[in-house]
Coordinates of N, CA and C in Angstrom, one line a residue:
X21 N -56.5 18.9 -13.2 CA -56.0 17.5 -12.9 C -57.1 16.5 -13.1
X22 N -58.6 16.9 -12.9 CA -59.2 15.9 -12.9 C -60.3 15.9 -13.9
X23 N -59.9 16.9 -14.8 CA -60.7 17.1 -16.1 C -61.3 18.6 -16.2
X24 N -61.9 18.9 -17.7 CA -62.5 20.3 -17.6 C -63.6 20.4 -16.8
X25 N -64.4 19.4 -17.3 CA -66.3 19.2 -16.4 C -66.1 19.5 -14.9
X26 N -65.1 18.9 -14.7 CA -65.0 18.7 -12.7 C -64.3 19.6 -12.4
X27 N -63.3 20.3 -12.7 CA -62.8 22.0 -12.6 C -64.0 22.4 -12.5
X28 N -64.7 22.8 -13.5 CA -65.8 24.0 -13.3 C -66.7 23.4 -12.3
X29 N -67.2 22.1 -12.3 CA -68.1 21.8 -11.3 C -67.5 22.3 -9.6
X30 N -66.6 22.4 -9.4 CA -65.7 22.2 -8.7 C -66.0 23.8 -7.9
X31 N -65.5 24.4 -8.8 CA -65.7 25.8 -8.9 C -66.8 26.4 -8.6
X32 N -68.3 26.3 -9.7 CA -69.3 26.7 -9.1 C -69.4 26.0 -7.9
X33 N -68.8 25.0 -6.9 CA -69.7 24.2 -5.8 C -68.8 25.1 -4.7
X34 N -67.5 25.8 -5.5 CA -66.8 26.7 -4.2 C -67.6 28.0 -4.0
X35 N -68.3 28.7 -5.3 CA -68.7 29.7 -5.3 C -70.1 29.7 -4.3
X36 N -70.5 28.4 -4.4 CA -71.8 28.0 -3.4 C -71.4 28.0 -1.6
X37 N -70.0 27.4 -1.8 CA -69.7 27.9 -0.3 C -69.4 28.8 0.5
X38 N -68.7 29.8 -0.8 CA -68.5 31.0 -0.2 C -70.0 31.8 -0.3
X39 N -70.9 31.6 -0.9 CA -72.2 32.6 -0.8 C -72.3 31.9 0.4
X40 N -72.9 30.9 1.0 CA -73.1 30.2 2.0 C -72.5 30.9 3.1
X41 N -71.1 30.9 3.2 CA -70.2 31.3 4.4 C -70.9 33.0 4.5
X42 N -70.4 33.3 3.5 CA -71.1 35.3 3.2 C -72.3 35.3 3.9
X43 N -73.5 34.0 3.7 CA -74.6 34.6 4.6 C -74.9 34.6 5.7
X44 N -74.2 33.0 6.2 CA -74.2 33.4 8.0 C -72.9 33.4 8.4
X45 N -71.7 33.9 8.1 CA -70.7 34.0 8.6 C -69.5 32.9 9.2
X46 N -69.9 31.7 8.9 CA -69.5 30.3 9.1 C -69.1 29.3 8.0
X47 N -68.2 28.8 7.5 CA -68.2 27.9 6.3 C -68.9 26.5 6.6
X48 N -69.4 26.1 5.9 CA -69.8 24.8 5.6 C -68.5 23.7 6.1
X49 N -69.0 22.7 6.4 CA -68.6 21.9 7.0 C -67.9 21.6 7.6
X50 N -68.2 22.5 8.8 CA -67.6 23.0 10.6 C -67.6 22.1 11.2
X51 N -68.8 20.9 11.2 CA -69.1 19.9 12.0 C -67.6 18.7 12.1
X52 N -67.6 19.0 10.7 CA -66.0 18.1 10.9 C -65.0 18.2 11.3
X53 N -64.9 19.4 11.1 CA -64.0 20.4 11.8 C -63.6 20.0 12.9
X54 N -65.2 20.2 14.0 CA -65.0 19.9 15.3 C -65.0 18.9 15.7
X55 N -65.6 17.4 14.5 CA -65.0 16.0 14.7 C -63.5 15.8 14.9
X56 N -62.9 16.5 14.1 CA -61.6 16.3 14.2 C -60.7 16.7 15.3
X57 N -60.8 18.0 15.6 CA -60.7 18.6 17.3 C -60.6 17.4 18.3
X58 N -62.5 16.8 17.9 CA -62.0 16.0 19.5 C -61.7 15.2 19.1
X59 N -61.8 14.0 17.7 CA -61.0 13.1 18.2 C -59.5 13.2 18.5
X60 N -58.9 14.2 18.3 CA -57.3 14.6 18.8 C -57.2 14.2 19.9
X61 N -58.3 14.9 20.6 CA -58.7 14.5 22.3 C -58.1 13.5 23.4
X62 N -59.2 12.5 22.4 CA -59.1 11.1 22.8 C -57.6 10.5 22.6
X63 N -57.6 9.7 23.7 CA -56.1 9.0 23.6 C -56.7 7.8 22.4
X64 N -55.5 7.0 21.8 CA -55.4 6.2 20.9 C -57.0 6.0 19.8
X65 N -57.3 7.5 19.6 CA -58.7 7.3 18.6 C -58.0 7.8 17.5
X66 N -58.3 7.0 16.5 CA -58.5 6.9 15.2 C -59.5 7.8 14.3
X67 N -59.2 8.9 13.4 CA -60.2 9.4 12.6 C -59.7 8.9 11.0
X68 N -61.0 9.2 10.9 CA -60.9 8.4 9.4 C -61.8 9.0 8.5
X69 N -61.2 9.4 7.1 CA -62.1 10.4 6.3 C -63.0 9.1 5.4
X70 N -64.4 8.9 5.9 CA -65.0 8.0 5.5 C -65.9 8.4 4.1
X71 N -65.5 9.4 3.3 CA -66.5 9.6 2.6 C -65.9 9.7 0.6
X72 N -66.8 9.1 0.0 CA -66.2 8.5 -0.9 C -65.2 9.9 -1.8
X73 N -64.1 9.4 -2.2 CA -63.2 10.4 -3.0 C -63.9 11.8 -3.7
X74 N -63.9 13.1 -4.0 CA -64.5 14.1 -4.3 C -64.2 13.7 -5.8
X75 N -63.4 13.6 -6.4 CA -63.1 13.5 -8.0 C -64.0 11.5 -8.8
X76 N -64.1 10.7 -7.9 CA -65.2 10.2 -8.2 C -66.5 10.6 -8.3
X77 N -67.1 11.4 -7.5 CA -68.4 11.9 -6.9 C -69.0 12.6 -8.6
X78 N -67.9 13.8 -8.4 CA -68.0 15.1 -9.8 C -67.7 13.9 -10.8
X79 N -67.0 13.2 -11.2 CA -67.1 12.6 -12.5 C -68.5 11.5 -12.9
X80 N -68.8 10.9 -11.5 CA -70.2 10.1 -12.0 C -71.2 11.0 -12.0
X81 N -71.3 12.3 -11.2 CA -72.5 13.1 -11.4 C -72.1 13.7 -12.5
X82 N -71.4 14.3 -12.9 CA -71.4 14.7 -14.3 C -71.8 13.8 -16.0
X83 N -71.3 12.5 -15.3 CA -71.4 11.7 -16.4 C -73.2 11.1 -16.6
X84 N -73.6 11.4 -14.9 CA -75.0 10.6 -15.5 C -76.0 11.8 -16.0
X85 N -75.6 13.3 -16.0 CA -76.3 14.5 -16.1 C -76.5 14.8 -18.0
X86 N -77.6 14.8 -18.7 CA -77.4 15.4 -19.9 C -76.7 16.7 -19.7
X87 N -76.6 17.2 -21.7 CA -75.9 18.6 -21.5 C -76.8 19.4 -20.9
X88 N -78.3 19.6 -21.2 CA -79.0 20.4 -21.2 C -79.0 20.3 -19.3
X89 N -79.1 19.2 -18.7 CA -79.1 19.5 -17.6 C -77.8 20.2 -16.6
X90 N -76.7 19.5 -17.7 CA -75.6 20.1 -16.8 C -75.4 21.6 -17.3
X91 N -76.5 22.6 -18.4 CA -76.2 23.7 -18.7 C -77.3 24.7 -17.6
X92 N -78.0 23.5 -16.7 CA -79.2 24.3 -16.0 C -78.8 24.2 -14.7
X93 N -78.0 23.1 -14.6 CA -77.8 23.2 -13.0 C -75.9 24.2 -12.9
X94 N -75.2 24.4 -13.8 CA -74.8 25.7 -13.9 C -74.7 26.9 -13.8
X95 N -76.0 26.9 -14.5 CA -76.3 28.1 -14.6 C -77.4 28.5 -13.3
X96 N -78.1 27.6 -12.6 CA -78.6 28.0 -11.3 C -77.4 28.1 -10.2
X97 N -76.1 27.5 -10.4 CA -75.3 28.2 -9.5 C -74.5 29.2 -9.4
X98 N -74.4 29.7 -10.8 CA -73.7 30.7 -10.8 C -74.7 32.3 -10.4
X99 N -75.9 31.9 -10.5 CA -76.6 32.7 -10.4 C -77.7 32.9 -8.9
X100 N -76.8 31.7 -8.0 CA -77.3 31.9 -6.7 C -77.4 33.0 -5.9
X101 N -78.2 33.3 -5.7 CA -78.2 35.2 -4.6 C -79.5 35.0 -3.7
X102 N -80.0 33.5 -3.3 CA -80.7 33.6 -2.8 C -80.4 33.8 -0.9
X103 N -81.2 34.2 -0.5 CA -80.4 35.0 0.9 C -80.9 33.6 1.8
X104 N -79.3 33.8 3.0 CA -79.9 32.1 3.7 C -79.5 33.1 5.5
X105 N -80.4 32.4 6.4 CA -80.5 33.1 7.5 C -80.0 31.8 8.6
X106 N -79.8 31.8 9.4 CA -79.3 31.0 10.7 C -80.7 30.3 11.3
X107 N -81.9 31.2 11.2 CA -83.1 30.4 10.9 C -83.8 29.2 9.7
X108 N -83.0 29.7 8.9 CA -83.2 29.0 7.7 C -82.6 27.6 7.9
X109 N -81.3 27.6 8.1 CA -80.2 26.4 8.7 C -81.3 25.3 9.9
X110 N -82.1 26.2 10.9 CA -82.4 25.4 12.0 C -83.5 24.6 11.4
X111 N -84.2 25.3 10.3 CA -85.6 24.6 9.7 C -85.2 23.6 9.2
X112 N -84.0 23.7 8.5 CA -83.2 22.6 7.5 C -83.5 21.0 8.8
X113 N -83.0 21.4 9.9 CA -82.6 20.5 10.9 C -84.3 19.2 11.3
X114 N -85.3 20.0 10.7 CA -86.3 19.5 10.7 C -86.7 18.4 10.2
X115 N -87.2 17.1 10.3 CA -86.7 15.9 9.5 C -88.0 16.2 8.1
X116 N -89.4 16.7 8.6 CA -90.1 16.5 7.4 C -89.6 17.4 6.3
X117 N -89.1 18.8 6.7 CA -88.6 19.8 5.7 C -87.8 19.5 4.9
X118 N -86.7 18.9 5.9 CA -85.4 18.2 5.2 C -85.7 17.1 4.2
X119 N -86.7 16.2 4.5 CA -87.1 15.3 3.5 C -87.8 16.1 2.1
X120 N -88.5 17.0 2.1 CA -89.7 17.9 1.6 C -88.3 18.7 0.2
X121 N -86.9 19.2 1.2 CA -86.3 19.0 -0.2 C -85.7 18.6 -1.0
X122 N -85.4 17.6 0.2 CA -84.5 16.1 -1.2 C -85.6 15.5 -2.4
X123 N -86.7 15.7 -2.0 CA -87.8 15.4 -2.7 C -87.9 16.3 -3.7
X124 N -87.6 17.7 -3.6 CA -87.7 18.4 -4.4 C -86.2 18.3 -5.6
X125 N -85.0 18.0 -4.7 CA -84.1 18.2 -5.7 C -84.3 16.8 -6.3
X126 N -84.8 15.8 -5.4 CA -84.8 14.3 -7.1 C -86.1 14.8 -8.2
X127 N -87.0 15.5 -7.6 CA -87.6 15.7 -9.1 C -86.9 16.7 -10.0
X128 N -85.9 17.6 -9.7 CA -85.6 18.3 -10.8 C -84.5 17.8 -11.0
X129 N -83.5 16.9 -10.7 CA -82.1 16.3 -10.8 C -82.5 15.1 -10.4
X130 N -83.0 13.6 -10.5 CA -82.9 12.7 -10.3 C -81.6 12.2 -10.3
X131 N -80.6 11.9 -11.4 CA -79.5 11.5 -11.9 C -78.8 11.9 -10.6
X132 N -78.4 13.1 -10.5 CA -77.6 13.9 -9.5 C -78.1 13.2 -8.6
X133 N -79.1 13.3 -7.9 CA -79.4 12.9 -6.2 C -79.0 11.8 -6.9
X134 N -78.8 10.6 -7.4 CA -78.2 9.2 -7.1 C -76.8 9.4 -7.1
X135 N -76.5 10.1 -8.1 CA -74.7 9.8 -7.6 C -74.2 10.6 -6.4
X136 N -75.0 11.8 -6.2 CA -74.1 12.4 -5.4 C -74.8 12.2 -3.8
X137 N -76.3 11.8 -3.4 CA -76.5 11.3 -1.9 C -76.7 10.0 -2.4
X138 N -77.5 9.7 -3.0 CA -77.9 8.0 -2.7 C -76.7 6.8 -2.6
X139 N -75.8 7.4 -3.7 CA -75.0 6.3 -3.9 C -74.0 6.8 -2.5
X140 N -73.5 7.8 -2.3 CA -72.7 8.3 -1.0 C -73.2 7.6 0.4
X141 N -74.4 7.1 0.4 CA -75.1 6.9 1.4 C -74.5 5.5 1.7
X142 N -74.3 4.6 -0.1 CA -74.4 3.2 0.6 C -72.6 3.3 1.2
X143 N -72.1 4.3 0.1 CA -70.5 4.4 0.8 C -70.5 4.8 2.5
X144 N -70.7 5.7 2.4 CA -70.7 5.8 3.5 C -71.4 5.0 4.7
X145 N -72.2 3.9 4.6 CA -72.8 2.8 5.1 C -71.5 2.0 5.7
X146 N -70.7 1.9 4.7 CA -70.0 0.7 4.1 C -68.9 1.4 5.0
X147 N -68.5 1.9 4.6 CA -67.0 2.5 5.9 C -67.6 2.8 7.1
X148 N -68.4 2.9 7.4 CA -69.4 3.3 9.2 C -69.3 1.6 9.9
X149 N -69.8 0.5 8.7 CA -69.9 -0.7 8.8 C -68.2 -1.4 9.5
X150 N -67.7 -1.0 8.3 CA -66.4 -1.9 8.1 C -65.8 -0.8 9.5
X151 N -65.7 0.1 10.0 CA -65.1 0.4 11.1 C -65.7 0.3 12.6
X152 N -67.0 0.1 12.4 CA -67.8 -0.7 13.8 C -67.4 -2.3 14.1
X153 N -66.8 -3.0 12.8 CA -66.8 -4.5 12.9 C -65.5 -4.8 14.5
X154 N -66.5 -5.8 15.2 CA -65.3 -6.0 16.6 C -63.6 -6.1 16.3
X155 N -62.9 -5.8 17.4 CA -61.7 -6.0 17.2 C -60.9 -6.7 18.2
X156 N -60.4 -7.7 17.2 CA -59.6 -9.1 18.0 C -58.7 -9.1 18.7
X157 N -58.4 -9.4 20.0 CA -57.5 -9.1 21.2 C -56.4 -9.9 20.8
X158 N -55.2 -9.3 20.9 CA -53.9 -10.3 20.8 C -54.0 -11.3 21.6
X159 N -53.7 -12.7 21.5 CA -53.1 -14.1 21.8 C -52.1 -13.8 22.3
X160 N -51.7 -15.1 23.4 CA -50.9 -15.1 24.1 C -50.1 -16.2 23.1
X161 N -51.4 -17.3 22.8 CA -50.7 -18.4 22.1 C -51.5 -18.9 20.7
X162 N -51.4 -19.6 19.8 CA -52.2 -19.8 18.9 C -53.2 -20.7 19.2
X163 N -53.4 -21.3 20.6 CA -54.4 -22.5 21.2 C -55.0 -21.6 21.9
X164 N -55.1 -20.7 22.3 CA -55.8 -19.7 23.3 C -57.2 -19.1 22.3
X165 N -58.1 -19.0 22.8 CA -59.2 -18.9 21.9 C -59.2 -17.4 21.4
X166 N -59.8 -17.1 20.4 CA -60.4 -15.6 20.2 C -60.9 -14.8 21.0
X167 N -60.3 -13.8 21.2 CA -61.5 -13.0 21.9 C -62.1 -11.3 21.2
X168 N -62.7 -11.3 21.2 CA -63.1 -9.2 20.1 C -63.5 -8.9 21.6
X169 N -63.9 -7.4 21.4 CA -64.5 -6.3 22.3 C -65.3 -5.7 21.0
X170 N -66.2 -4.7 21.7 CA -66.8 -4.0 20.1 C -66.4 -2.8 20.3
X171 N -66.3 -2.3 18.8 CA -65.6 -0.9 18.3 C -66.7 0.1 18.9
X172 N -66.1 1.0 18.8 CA -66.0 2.4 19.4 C -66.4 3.6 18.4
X173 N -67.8 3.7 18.1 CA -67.4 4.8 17.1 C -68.4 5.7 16.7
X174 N -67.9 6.9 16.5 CA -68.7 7.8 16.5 C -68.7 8.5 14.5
X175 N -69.7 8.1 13.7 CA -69.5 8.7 12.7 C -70.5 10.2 12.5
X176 N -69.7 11.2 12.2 CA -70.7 12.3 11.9 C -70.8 12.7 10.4
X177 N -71.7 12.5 10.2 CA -72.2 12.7 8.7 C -74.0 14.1 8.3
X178 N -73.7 14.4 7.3 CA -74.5 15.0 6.9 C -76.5 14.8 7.2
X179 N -76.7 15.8 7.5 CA -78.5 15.3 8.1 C -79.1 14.8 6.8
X180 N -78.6 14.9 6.0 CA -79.2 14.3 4.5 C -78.7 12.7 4.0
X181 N -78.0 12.1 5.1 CA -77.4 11.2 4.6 C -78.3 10.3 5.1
X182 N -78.5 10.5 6.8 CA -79.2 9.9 8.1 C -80.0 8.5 7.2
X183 N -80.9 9.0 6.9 CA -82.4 8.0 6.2 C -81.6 7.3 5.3
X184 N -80.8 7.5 4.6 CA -79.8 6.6 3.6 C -79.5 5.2 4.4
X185 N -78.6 5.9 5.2 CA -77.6 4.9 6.2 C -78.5 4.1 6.9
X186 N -79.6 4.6 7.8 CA -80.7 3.9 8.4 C -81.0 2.6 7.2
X187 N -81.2 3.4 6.3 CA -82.0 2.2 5.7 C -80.7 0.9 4.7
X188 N -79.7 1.4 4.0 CA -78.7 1.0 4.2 C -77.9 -0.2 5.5
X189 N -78.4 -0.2 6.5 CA -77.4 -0.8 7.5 C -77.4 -2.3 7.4
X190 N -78.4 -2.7 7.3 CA -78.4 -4.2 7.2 C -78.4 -5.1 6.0
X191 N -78.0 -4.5 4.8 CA -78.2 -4.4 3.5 C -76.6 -5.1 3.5
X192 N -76.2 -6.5 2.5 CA -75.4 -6.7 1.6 C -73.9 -5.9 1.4
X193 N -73.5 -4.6 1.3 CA -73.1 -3.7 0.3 C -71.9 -4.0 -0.5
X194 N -71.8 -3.5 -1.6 CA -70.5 -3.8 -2.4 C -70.1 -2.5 -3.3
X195 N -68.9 -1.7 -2.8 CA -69.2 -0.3 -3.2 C -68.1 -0.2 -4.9
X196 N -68.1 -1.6 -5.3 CA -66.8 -1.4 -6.6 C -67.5 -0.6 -7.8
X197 N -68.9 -0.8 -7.9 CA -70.1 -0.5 -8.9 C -69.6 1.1 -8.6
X198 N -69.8 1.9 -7.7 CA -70.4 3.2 -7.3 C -68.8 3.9 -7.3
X199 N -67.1 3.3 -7.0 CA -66.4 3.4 -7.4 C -65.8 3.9 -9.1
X200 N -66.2 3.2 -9.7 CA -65.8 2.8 -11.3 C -66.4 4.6 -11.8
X201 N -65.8 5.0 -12.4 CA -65.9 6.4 -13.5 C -66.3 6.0 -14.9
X202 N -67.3 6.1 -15.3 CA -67.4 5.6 -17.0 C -67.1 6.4 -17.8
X203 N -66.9 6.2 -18.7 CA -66.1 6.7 -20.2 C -66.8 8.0 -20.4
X204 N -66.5 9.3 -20.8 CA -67.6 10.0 -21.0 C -68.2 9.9 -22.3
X205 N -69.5 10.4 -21.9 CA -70.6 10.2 -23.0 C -70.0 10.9 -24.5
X206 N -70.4 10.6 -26.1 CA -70.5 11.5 -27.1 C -70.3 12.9 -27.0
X207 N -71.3 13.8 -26.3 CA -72.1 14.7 -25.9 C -70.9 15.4 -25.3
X208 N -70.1 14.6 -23.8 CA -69.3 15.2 -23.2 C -68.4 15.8 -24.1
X209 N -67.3 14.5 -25.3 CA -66.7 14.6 -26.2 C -66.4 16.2 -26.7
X210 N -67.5 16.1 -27.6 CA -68.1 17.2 -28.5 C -68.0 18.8 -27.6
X211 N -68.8 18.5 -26.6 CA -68.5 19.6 -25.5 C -67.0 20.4 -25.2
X212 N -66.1 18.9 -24.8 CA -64.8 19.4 -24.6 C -63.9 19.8 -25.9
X213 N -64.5 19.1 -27.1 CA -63.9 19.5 -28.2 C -64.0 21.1 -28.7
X214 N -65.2 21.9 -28.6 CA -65.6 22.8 -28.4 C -65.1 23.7 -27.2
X215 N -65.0 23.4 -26.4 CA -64.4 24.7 -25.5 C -62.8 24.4 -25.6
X216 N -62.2 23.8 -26.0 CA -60.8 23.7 -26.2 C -60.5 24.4 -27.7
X217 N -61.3 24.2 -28.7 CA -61.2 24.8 -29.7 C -61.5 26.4 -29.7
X218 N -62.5 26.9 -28.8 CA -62.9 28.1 -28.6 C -61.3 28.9 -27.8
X219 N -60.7 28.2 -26.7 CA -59.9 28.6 -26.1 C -58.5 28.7 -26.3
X220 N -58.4 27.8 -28.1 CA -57.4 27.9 -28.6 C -57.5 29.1 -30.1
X221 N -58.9 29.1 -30.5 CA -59.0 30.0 -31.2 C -58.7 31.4 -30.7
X222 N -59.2 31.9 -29.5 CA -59.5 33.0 -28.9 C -57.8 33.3 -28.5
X223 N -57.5 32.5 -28.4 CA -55.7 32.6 -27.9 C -54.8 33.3 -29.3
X224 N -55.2 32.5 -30.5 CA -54.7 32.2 -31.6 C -54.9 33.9 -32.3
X225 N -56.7 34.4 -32.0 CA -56.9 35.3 -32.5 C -56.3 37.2 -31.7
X226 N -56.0 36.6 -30.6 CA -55.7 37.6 -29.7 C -53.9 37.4 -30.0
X227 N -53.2 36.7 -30.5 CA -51.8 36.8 -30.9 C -51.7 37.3 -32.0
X228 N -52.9 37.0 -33.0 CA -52.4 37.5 -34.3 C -53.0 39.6 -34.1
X229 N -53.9 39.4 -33.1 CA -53.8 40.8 -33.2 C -52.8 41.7 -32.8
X230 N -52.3 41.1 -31.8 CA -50.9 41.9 -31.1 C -49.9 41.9 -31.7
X231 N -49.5 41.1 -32.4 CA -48.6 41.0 -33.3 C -48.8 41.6 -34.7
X232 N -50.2 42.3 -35.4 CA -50.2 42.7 -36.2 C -50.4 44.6 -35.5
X233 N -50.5 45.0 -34.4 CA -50.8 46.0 -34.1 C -48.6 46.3 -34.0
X234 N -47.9 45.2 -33.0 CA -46.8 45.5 -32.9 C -46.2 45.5 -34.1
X235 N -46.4 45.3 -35.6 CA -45.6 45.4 -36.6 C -45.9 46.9 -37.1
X236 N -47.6 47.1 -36.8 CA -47.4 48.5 -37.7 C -46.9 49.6 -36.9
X237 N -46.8 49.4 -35.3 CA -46.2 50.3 -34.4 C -44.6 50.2 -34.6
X238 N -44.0 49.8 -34.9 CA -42.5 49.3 -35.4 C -42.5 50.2 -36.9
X239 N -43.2 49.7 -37.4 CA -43.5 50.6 -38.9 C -43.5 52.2 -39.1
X240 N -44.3 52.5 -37.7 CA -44.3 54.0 -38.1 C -43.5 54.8 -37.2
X241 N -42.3 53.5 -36.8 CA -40.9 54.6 -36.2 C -40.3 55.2 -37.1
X242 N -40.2 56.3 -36.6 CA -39.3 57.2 -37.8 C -37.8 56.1 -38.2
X243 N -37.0 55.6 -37.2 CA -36.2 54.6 -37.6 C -36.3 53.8 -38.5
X244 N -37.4 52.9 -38.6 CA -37.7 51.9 -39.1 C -38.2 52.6 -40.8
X245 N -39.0 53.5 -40.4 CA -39.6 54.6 -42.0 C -38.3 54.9 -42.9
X246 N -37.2 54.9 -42.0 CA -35.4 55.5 -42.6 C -34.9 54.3 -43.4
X247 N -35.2 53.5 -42.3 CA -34.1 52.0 -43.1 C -35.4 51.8 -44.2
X248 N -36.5 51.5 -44.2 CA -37.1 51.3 -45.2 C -36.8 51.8 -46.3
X249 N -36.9 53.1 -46.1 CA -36.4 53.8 -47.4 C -34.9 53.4 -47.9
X250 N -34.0 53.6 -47.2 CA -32.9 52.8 -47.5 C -32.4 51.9 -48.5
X251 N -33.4 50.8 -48.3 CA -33.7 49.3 -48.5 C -34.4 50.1 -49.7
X252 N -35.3 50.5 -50.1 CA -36.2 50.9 -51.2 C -34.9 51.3 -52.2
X253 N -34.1 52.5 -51.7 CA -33.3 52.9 -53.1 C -32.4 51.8 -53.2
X254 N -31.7 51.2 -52.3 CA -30.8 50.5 -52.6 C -31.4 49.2 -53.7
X255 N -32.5 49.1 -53.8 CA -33.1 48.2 -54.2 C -33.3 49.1 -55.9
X256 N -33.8 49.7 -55.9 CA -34.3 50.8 -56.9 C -33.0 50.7 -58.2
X257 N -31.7 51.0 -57.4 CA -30.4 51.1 -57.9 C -29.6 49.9 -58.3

């Protein structure tokens, strides 16, 4: 539905969560989970999925990735087996560590960390913003003044987002730029032309072989060997 790139992206990022889940027995993103729980809770609370669409996300990070990168950060997830412990998770929770590897993933993926935290950060700013803004009490009459109260709200977001949003808060934002999907590149093109052609050739060559194995199997029915002959003298004559 949302292209070949973003299928497979899609894909390796599930095969990430099920290694994940396999190693401490919990899936990723529980915390929501149990956002959602309580806000049920609460009488007249409002939940709200504030985080930018998944099929934007995979198409700008795909689009700003060369091939060579998008053939390495692939191929380091299909080949994940690195073992992760409940200890490992708490260290994560650490703010210098946690900084130590976002630092590490912008120097080997810069492109990536912008579309997929940096720019998420200002989104997610921006719906945290627009749902804290006060809310205006109904009037009795149109001469009765305004009155707001202030909103209510609790957003739970990822420990990687935190330093975004902090720094984000008092910022401008306009999220139509970080919205928009651009054209794909040459490169992409060529790519998709290539695996469609491989997947139509491979289809193409695997019919003509079943079909050339079912004619000679048909062939060497004694039935078929009869009418042949048949056909030969009547022909002969």
């Amino acid at each position: 539905q949302n292209g070949v790139m973003s299928g497979l992206m899609q894909m390796l990022l599930l095969k990430v969560s099920a290694h994940i889940t396999e190693q401490l027995g919990m899936a990723p993103g529980g915390e929501f989970r149990e956002a959602f729980k309580e806000a049920s809770k609460v009488p007249f609370c409002k939940f709200h999925l504030g985080d930018r669409p998944i099929p934007v996300t995979f198409k700008r990070a795909i689009a700003a990735l060369s091939f060579w990168q998008k053939v390495k950060l692939a191929w380091g997830l299909c080949f994940l087996s690195d073992p992760i412990s409940k200890d490992d998770v708490e260290k994560c929770k650490q703010k210098d560590l946690l900084e130590q590897m976002m630092a590490e993933m912008i120097g080997e993926f810069p492109d990536l960390h912008r579309t997929i935290v940096s720019e998420r950060d200002i989104y997610l700013t921006y719906m945290l913003k627009q749902a804290a803004k006060q809310i205006e009490l109904p009037r009795a009459s149109e001469t009765e003044p305004r009155r707001y109260i202030p909103a209510v709200v609790v957003g739970v977001v990822g420990m990687g987002h935190v330093p975004g949003i902090e720094k984000n808060w008092n910022s401008d934002l306009n999220i139509q730029e970080i919205m928009s999907v651009p054209p794909p590149s040459a490169s992409s093109k060529i790519f998709k032309f290539v695996i469609k052609a491989t997947v139509f050739g491979l289809v193409g060559y695997g019919c003509y072989r079943i079909g050339q194995r079912t004619v000679r199997f048909i062939l060497s029915m004694p039935a078929a060997q009869n009418y042949l002959q048949k056909l030969t003298e009547i022909k002969s004559q």
